[in-house]
mmCIF file of C-alpha atoms and ligand atoms in Angstrom:
data_model
loop_
_atom_site.group_PDB
_atom_site.id
_atom_site.type_symbol
_atom_site.label_atom_id
_atom_site.label_comp_id
_atom_site.label_asym_id
_atom_site.label_seq_id
_atom_site.Cartn_x
_atom_site.Cartn_y
_atom_site.Cartn_z
ATOM 1 C CA MET A 45 -12.185 -3.048 -12.819
ATOM 2 C CA ASP A 46 -15.786 -4.065 -12.069
ATOM 3 C CA SER A 47 -16.565 -3.547 -8.335
ATOM 4 C CA ASN A 48 -18.067 -6.970 -7.808
ATOM 5 C CA LYS A 49 -15.113 -8.710 -9.433
ATOM 6 C CA LYS A 50 -12.685 -6.579 -7.435
ATOM 7 C CA GLU A 51 -14.393 -7.369 -4.142
ATOM 8 C CA LYS A 52 -14.436 -11.113 -4.843
ATOM 9 C CA ARG A 53 -10.780 -11.043 -5.783
ATOM 10 C CA TYR A 54 -9.835 -9.253 -2.540
ATOM 11 C CA ILE A 55 -11.786 -11.806 -0.506
ATOM 12 C CA ARG A 56 -9.901 -14.678 -2.185
ATOM 13 C CA ILE A 57 -6.570 -12.881 -1.731
ATOM 14 C CA ILE A 58 -7.194 -12.312 1.967
ATOM 15 C CA THR A 59 -7.773 -16.042 2.483
ATOM 16 C CA GLN A 60 -4.531 -16.769 0.634
ATOM 17 C CA ILE A 61 -2.612 -14.179 2.675
ATOM 18 C CA GLU A 62 -3.984 -15.551 5.956
ATOM 19 C CA GLU A 63 -2.916 -19.069 5.020
ATOM 20 C CA LEU A 64 0.607 -17.951 4.147
ATOM 21 C CA ILE A 65 1.405 -15.493 6.909
ATOM 22 C CA LYS A 66 0.343 -17.786 9.731
ATOM 23 C CA LYS A 67 3.635 -19.628 9.093
ATOM 24 C CA THR A 68 5.564 -16.786 10.747
ATOM 25 C CA SER A 69 5.002 -13.728 12.907
ATOM 26 C CA ASP A 70 7.987 -11.953 11.341
ATOM 27 C CA PRO A 71 6.558 -8.664 10.032
ATOM 28 C CA LEU A 72 9.070 -8.358 7.172
ATOM 29 C CA ALA A 73 8.310 -11.864 5.903
ATOM 30 C CA ARG A 74 4.622 -11.044 6.103
ATOM 31 C CA MET A 75 5.040 -7.710 4.307
ATOM 32 C CA SER A 76 7.135 -9.244 1.505
ATOM 33 C CA THR A 77 4.549 -11.963 0.976
ATOM 34 C CA ILE A 78 1.678 -9.471 0.921
ATOM 35 C CA ILE A 79 3.459 -7.380 -1.712
ATOM 36 C CA ALA A 80 4.255 -10.417 -3.873
ATOM 37 C CA ILE A 81 0.604 -11.449 -3.833
ATOM 38 C CA LEU A 82 -1.008 -8.052 -4.306
ATOM 39 C CA HIS A 83 1.297 -6.908 -7.075
ATOM 40 C CA HIS A 84 0.473 -9.872 -9.274
ATOM 41 C CA LYS A 85 -3.251 -10.071 -8.652
ATOM 42 C CA PHE A 86 -4.294 -6.641 -9.856
ATOM 43 C CA ASN A 87 -3.072 -5.407 -13.218
ATOM 44 C CA TYR A 88 -3.550 -1.757 -12.216
ATOM 45 C CA PHE A 89 -1.024 -2.123 -9.352
ATOM 46 C CA PHE A 90 1.972 -0.545 -11.082
ATOM 47 C CA TRP A 91 4.162 -0.091 -7.983
ATOM 48 C CA THR A 92 3.366 -1.910 -4.743
ATOM 49 C CA GLY A 93 5.394 -1.603 -1.571
ATOM 50 C CA PHE A 94 5.853 -0.705 2.055
ATOM 51 C CA TYR A 95 7.711 2.206 3.613
ATOM 52 C CA ARG A 96 8.679 1.681 7.251
ATOM 53 C CA LEU A 97 8.575 4.537 9.755
ATOM 54 C CA VAL A 98 11.710 4.273 11.849
ATOM 55 C CA ASP A 99 13.245 7.151 13.821
ATOM 56 C CA GLU A 100 10.945 9.672 12.122
ATOM 57 C CA GLU A 101 12.152 8.558 8.702
ATOM 58 C CA LEU A 102 10.164 6.782 5.958
ATOM 59 C CA THR A 103 12.455 4.223 4.369
ATOM 60 C CA VAL A 104 11.438 1.816 1.638
ATOM 61 C CA CYS A 105 11.048 -1.815 2.608
ATOM 62 C CA CYS A 106 9.882 -4.627 0.319
ATOM 63 C CA TYR A 107 8.377 -3.594 -3.017
ATOM 64 C CA GLN A 108 7.783 -4.695 -6.585
ATOM 65 C CA ARG A 109 8.364 -2.911 -9.877
ATOM 66 C CA SER A 110 10.558 0.134 -10.600
ATOM 67 C CA VAL A 111 13.288 1.325 -8.249
ATOM 68 C CA ALA A 112 11.744 3.478 -5.520
ATOM 69 C CA CYS A 113 12.888 6.563 -3.622
ATOM 70 C CA LEU A 114 14.800 4.912 -0.763
ATOM 71 C CA VAL A 115 14.015 7.567 1.843
ATOM 72 C CA LEU A 116 11.092 9.981 1.471
ATOM 73 C CA GLU A 117 11.620 13.649 2.160
ATOM 74 C CA LYS A 118 10.209 14.446 5.584
ATOM 75 C CA GLN A 119 6.668 15.774 5.920
ATOM 76 C CA LYS A 120 6.089 15.837 2.165
ATOM 77 C CA GLY A 121 3.977 13.739 -0.174
ATOM 78 C CA VAL A 122 1.124 11.279 0.160
ATOM 79 C CA CYS A 123 2.783 8.779 2.527
ATOM 80 C CA TRP A 124 3.564 11.433 5.149
ATOM 81 C CA ALA A 125 0.075 12.910 4.734
ATOM 82 C CA ALA A 126 -1.501 9.492 5.455
ATOM 83 C CA ILE A 127 0.652 9.198 8.588
ATOM 84 C CA ASN A 128 -0.180 12.699 9.795
ATOM 85 C CA LYS A 129 -3.905 12.251 9.134
ATOM 86 C CA LYS A 130 -3.760 8.698 10.571
ATOM 87 C CA LYS A 131 -5.942 7.402 7.750
ATOM 88 C CA THR A 132 -5.983 5.859 4.296
ATOM 89 C CA LEU A 133 -5.614 8.362 1.468
ATOM 90 C CA VAL A 134 -6.993 7.682 -2.008
ATOM 91 C CA ILE A 135 -5.487 10.082 -4.546
ATOM 92 C CA PRO A 136 -7.290 10.032 -7.925
ATOM 93 C CA ASN A 137 -4.694 12.243 -9.624
ATOM 94 C CA VAL A 138 -1.263 12.563 -8.009
ATOM 95 C CA LYS A 139 -0.432 15.651 -10.063
ATOM 96 C CA LYS A 140 -3.135 17.507 -8.167
ATOM 97 C CA PHE A 141 -1.748 16.514 -4.757
ATOM 98 C CA PRO A 142 0.521 19.309 -3.459
ATOM 99 C CA GLY A 143 3.976 17.963 -2.646
ATOM 100 C CA HIS A 144 3.399 14.528 -4.184
ATOM 101 C CA ILE A 145 6.731 12.684 -4.454
ATOM 102 C CA ALA A 146 7.062 11.085 -7.896
ATOM 103 C CA CYS A 147 9.552 8.214 -7.659
ATOM 104 C CA ASP A 148 8.369 7.169 -11.134
ATOM 105 C CA SER A 149 6.844 9.822 -13.374
ATOM 106 C CA ARG A 150 4.460 7.251 -14.875
ATOM 107 C CA SER A 151 2.440 7.058 -11.648
ATOM 108 C CA ALA A 152 -0.950 8.748 -12.043
ATOM 109 C CA SER A 153 -3.040 7.711 -9.026
ATOM 110 C CA GLU A 154 -2.169 6.310 -5.629
ATOM 111 C CA ILE A 155 -3.468 4.811 -2.383
ATOM 112 C CA VAL A 156 -1.619 4.859 0.939
ATOM 113 C CA ILE A 157 -2.704 2.829 3.982
ATOM 114 C CA PRO A 158 -1.145 3.287 7.434
ATOM 115 C CA VAL A 159 0.096 0.096 9.126
ATOM 116 C CA TRP A 160 -0.527 0.019 12.874
ATOM 117 C CA CYS A 161 1.309 -1.908 15.567
ATOM 118 C CA ASP A 162 -0.701 -1.439 18.772
ATOM 119 C CA ASP A 163 -1.360 2.305 18.901
ATOM 120 C CA LYS A 164 1.549 3.375 16.667
ATOM 121 C CA ILE A 165 1.877 3.732 12.898
ATOM 122 C CA VAL A 166 4.994 1.778 11.972
ATOM 123 C CA ALA A 167 4.739 1.670 8.156
ATOM 124 C CA VAL A 168 2.574 2.513 5.168
ATOM 125 C CA LEU A 169 1.382 0.311 2.337
ATOM 126 C CA ASP A 170 1.696 2.343 -0.860
ATOM 127 C CA VAL A 171 0.278 1.391 -4.269
ATOM 128 C CA ASP A 172 0.653 3.440 -7.452
ATOM 129 C CA SER A 173 -1.215 3.060 -10.727
ATOM 130 C CA LYS A 174 -0.342 4.358 -14.188
ATOM 131 C CA ASP A 175 -4.005 5.289 -14.707
ATOM 132 C CA LEU A 176 -6.035 8.060 -13.128
ATOM 133 C CA ASN A 177 -8.785 7.145 -10.602
ATOM 134 C CA SER A 178 -7.625 3.545 -10.146
ATOM 135 C CA PHE A 179 -8.400 3.212 -6.433
ATOM 136 C CA ASP A 180 -11.703 3.423 -4.600
ATOM 137 C CA ASN A 181 -13.313 2.575 -1.276
ATOM 138 C CA ILE A 182 -13.160 -1.157 -2.076
ATOM 139 C CA ASP A 183 -9.368 -0.998 -2.357
ATOM 140 C CA ALA A 184 -9.265 1.071 0.845
ATOM 141 C CA LYS A 185 -11.481 -1.356 2.780
ATOM 142 C CA TYR A 186 -9.599 -4.524 1.854
ATOM 143 C CA LEU A 187 -6.084 -3.099 1.874
ATOM 144 C CA GLU A 188 -6.784 -1.825 5.412
ATOM 145 C CA GLN A 189 -7.841 -5.350 6.404
ATOM 146 C CA ILE A 190 -4.654 -6.740 4.873
ATOM 147 C CA ALA A 191 -2.469 -4.128 6.607
ATOM 148 C CA LYS A 192 -3.993 -5.115 9.979
ATOM 149 C CA LYS A 193 -2.816 -8.705 9.526
ATOM 150 C CA ILE A 194 0.895 -7.865 9.618
ATOM 151 C CA TYR A 195 1.003 -7.345 13.392
ATOM 152 C CA GLY A 196 -2.299 -9.122 14.048
HETATM 153 N N1 LIG B 111 4.269 8.985 -4.013
HETATM 154 C C1 LIG B 111 4.727 8.770 -2.663
HETATM 155 C C2 LIG B 111 6.187 8.392 -2.650
HETATM 156 C C3 LIG B 111 6.473 6.940 -2.772
HETATM 157 S S1 LIG B 111 6.306 6.371 -4.337
HETATM 158 O O1 LIG B 111 4.903 6.457 -4.775
HETATM 159 C C4 LIG B 111 6.845 4.821 -4.503
HETATM 160 C C5 LIG B 111 4.480 10.007 -1.819
HETATM 161 O O2 LIG B 111 4.109 11.049 -2.369
HETATM 162 O O3 LIG B 111 4.651 9.936 -0.595
#
């Protein structure tokens, strides 16, 4: 997707998300709404969802598309790596990421964004694409802004 078009679309989406989530401070309602919007606005978003970090376990929360792994194996894969590194990870080719957890074998690239509540990571936003190299620093920048709104 053309960078300029992508950036403009994110800016419009953020306005839409802000309008909707101000109706409640409930984080699950906000997360579900964010997923519903994101998943339908970008055709390269093949799987879009949140995993919540509760009691040292990553358990799937709201998501769209194919059935996910309900609980991710501890300290393995991209989601745990993003939590341990405390930063967004953009993975151009998941097959080259050691320990990648493939809930759907069609996934080819991925981005994972930590969700913070105060000074703690409480969830991750995870998006998979069927194509290689789908995500870049524009996705990272705006998805981080969106993730900050959940507890903002
Ligand atoms: N690929 C992730 C697992 C979650 S699925 O992409 C839905 C990982 O390696 O942590």
